[in-house]
PDB file of C-alpha atoms in Angstrom:
ATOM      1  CA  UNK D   1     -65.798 -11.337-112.555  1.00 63.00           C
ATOM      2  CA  UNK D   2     -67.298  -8.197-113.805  1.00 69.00           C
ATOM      3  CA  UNK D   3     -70.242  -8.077-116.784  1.00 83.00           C
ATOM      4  CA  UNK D   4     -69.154  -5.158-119.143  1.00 86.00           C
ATOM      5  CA  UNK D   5     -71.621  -3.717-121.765  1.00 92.00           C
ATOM      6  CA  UNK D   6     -71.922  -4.366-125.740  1.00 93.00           C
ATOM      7  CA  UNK D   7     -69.933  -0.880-125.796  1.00 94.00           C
ATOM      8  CA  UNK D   8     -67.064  -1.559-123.709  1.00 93.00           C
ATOM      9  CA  UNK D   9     -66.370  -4.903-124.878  1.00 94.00           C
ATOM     10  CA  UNK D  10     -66.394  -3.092-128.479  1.00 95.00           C
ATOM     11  CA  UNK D  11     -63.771  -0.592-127.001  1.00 95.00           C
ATOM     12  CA  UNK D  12     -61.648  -3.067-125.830  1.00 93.00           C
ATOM     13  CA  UNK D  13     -61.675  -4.936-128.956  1.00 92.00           C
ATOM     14  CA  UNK D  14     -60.751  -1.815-130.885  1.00 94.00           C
ATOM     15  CA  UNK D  15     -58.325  -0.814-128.295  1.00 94.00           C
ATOM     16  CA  UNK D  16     -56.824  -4.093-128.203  1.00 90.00           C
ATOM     17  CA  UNK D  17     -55.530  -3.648-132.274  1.00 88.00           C
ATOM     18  CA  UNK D  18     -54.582  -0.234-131.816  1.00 90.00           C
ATOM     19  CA  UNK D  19     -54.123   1.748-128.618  1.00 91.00           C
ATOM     20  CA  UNK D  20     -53.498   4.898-130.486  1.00 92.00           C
ATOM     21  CA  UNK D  21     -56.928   5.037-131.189  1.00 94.00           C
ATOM     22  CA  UNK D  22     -58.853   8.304-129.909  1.00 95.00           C
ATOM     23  CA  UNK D  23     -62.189   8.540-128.772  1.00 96.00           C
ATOM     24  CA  UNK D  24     -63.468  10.615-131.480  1.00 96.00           C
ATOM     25  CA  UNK D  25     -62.241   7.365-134.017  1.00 95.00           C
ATOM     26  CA  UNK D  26     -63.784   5.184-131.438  1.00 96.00           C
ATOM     27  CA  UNK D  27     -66.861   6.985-131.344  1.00 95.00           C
ATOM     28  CA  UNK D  28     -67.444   7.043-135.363  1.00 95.00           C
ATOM     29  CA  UNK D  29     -66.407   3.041-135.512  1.00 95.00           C
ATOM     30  CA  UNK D  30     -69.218   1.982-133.231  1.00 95.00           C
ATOM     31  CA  UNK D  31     -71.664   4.383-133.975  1.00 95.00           C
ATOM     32  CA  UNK D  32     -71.692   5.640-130.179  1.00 95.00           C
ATOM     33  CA  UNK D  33     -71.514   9.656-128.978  1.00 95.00           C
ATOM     34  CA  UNK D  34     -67.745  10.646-127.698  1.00 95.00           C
ATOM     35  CA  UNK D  35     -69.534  11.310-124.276  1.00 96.00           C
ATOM     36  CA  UNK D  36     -70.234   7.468-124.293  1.00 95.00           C
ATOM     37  CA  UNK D  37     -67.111   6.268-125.494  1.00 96.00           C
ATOM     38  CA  UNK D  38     -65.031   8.385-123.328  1.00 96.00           C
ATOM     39  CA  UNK D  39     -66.637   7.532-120.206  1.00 96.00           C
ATOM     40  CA  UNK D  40     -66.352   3.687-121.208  1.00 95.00           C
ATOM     41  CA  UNK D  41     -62.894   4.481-121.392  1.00 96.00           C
ATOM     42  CA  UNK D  42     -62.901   6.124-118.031  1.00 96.00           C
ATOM     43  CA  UNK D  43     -64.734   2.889-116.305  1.00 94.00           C
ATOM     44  CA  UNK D  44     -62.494   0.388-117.609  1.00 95.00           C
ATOM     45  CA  UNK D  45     -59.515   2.407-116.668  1.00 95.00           C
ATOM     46  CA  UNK D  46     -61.037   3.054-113.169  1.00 95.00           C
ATOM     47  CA  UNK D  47     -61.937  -0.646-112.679  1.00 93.00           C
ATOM     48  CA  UNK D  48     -58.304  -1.502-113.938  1.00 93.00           C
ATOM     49  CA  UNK D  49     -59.557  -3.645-117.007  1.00 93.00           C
ATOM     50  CA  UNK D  50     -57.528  -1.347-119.457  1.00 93.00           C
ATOM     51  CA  UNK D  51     -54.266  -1.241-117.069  1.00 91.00           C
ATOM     52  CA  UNK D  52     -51.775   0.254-119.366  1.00 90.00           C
ATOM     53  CA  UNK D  53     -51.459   1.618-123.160  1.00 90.00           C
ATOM     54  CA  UNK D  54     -48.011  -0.331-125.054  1.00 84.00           C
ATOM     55  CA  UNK D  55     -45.980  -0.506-127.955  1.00 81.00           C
ATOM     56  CA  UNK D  56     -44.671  -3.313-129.682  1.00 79.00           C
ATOM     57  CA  UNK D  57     -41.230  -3.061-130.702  1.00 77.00           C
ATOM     58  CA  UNK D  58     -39.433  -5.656-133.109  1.00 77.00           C
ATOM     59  CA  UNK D  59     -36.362  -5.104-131.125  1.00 76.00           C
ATOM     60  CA  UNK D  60     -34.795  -7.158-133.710  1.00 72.00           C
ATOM     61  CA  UNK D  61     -34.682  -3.999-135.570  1.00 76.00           C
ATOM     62  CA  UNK D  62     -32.673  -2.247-132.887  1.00 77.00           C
ATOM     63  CA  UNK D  63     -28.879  -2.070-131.776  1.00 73.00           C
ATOM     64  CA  UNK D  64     -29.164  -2.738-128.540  1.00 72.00           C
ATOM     65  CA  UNK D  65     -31.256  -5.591-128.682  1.00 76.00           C
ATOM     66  CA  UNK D  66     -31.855  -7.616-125.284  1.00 88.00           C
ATOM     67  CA  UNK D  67     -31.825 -11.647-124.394  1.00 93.00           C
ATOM     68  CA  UNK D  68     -35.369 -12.758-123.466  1.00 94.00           C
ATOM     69  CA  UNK D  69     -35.800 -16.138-121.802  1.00 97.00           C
ATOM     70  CA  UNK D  70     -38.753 -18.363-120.626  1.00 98.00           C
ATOM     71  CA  UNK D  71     -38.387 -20.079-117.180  1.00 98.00           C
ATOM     72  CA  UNK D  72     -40.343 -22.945-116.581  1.00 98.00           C
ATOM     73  CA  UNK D  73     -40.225 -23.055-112.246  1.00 98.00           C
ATOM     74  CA  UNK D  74     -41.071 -25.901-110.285  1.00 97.00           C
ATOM     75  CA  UNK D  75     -42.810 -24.407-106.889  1.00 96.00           C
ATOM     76  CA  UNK D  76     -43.675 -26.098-103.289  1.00 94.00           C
ATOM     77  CA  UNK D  77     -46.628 -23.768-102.947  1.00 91.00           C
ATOM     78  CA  UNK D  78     -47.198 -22.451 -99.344  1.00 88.00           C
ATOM     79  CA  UNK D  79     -49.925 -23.020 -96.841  1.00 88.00           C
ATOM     80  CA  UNK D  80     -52.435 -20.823 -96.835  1.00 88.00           C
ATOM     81  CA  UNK D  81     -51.223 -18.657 -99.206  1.00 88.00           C
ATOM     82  CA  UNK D  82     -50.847 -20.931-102.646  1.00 89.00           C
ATOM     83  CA  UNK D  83     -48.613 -20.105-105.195  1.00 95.00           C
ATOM     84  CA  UNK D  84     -49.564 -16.521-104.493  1.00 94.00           C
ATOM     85  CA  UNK D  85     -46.393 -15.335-101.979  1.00 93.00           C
ATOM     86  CA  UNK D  86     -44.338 -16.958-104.249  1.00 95.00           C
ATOM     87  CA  UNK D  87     -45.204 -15.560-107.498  1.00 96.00           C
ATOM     88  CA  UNK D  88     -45.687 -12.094-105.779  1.00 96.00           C
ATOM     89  CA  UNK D  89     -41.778 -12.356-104.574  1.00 95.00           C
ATOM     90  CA  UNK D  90     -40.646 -13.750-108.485  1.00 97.00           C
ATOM     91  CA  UNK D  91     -42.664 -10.583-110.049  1.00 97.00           C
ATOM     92  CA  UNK D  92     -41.327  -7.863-107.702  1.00 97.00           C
ATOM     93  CA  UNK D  93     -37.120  -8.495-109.657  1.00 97.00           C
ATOM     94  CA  UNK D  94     -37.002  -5.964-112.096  1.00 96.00           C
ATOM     95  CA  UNK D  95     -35.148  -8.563-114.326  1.00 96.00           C
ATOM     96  CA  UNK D  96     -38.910 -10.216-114.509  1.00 98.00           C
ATOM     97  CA  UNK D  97     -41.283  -9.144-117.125  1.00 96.00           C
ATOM     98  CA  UNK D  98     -44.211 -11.695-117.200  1.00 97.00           C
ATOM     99  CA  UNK D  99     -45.415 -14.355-114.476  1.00 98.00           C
ATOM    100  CA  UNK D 100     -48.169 -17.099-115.317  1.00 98.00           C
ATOM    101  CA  UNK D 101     -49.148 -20.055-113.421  1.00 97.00           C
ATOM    102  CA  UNK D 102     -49.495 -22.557-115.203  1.00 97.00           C
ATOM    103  CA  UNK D 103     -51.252 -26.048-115.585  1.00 96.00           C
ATOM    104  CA  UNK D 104     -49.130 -29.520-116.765  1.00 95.00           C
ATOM    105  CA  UNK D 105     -45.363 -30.156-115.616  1.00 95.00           C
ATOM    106  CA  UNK D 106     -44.181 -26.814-114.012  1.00 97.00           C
ATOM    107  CA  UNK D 107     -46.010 -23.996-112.089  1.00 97.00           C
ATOM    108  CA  UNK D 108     -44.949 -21.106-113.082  1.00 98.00           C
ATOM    109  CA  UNK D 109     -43.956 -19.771-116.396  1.00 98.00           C
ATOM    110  CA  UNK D 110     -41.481 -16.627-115.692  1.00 98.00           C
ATOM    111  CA  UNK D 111     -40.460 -14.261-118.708  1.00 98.00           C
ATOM    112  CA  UNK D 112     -37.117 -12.311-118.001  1.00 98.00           C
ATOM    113  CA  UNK D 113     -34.958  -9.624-120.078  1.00 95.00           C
ATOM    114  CA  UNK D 114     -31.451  -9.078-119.434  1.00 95.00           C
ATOM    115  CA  UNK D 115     -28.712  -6.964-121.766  1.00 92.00           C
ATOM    116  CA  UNK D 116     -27.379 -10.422-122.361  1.00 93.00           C
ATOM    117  CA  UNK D 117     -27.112 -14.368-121.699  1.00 94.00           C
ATOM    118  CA  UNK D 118     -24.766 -13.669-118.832  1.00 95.00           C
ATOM    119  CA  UNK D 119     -26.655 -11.665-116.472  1.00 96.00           C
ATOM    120  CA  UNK D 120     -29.986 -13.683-117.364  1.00 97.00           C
ATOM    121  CA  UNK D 121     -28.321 -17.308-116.012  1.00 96.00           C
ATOM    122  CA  UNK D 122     -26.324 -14.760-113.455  1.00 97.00           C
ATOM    123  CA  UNK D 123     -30.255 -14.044-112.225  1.00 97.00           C
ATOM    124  CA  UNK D 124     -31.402 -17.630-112.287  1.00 97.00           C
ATOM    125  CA  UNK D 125     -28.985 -18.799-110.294  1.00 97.00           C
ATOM    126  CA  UNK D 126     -28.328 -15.762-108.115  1.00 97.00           C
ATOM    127  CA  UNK D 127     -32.074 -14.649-107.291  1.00 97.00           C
ATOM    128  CA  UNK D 128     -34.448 -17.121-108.459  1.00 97.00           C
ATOM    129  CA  UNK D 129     -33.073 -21.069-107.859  1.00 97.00           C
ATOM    130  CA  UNK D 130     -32.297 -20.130-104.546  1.00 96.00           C
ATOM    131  CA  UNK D 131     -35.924 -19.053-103.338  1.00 96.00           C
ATOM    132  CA  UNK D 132     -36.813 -21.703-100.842  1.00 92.00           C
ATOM    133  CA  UNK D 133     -39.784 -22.417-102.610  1.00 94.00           C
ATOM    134  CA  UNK D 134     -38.405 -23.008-105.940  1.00 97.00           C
ATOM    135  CA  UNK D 135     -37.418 -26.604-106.326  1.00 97.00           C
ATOM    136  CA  UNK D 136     -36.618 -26.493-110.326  1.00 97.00           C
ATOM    137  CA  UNK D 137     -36.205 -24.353-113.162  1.00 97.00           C
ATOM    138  CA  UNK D 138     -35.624 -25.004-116.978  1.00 98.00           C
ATOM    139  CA  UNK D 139     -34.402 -22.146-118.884  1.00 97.00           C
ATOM    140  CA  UNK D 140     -35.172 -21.478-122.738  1.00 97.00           C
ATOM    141  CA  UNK D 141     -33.657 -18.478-124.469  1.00 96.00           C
ATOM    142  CA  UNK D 142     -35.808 -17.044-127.208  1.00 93.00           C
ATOM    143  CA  UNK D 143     -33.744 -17.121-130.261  1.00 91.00           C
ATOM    144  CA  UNK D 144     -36.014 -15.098-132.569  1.00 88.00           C
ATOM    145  CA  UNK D 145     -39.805 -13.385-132.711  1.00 87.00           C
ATOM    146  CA  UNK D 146     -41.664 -13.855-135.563  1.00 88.00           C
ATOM    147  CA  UNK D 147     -45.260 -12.566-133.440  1.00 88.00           C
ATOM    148  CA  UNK D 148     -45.854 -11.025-130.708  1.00 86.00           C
ATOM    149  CA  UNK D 149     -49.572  -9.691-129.139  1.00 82.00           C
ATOM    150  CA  UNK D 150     -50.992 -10.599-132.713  1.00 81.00           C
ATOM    151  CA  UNK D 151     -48.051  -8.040-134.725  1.00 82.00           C
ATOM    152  CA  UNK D 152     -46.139 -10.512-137.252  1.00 86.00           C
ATOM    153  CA  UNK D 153     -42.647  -9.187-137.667  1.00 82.00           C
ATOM    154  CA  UNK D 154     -41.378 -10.752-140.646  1.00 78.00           C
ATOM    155  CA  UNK D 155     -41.214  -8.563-143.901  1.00 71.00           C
ATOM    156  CA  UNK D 156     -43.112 -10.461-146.348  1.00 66.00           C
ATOM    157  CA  UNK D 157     -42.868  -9.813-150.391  1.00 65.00           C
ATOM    158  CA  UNK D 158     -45.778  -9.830-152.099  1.00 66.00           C
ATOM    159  CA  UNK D 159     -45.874 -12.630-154.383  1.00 63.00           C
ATOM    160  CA  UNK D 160     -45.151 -11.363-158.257  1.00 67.00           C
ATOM    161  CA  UNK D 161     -45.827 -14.525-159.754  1.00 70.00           C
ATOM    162  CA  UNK D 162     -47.802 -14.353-162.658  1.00 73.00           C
ATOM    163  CA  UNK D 163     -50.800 -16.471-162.360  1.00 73.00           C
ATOM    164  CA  UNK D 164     -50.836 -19.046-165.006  1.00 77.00           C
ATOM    165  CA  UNK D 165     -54.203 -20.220-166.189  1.00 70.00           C
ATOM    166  CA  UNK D 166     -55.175 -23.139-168.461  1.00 67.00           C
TER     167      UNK D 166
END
């Protein structure tokens, strides 16, 4: 694991609340020249620390919104090679957003989209359950976001009480 500067951890931090961020913003925030910032920027892209640049989108906002679920998958893991081959052959469906292994009763915690609750079971038991090193899998739907990556997507009104004082 890789020591980064005072500067680039500041980056990240910055980058991490907003990705829109430009360098010239960056620079004035941390008192640093553009020339530093940008090649900070440069080096953690080039040493794949900053991999990619995303949105966050409260899809329950949109039409066409999409089932999520959360897989919990039981593994035999495989000699010599872990949990690694495994995971690596889960990740590669395009169905699959997330993988994690994970410490306490399962192994693996797999994230997957489909357009609906149909074709995500039709992927569980089509694709993943019959992996020969899966052994079990417990399937949980998300019903509703309320935060995601730090955004809170609930429209809150501002309290208009009046404050009543004694």
């Amino acid at each position: 694991m890789k020591e980064l500067s005072e500067l680039k951890l500041k980056v990240l931090d910055l980058l991490r609340e907003d990705a829109r961020r430009n360098p010239e913003l960056l620079a004035t925030l941390l008192g640093a020249s553009l020339e530093e910032v940008k090649t900070a920027i440069r080096e953690l892209e080039e040493e794949h620390i900053i991999v990619k640049y995303a949105t966050v989108v409260n899809s329950s906002k949109l039409d066409d919104e999409k089932v999520t679920a959360l897989i919990e998958v039981q593994i035999t893991p495989e000699r010599g090679r872990g949990f690694e081959a495994i995971a690596e052959r889960i990740y590669l469906f395009s169905q699959v957003k997330s993988v994690y292994l994970m410490s306490g009763a399962y192994d693996l915690l797999v994230e997957v989209e489909g357009r609906n609750l149909k074709e995500v079971a039709s992927f569980v038991s089509d694709k993943l359950s019959p992996l020969e090193s899966v052994l079990s899998t417990k399937t949980h739907f998300i019903l509703k976001k309320y935060k995601q990556d730090g955004i809170i997507f609930e429209d809150h009104e501002e309290d208009r009480r009046l404050v009543i004082s004694p």
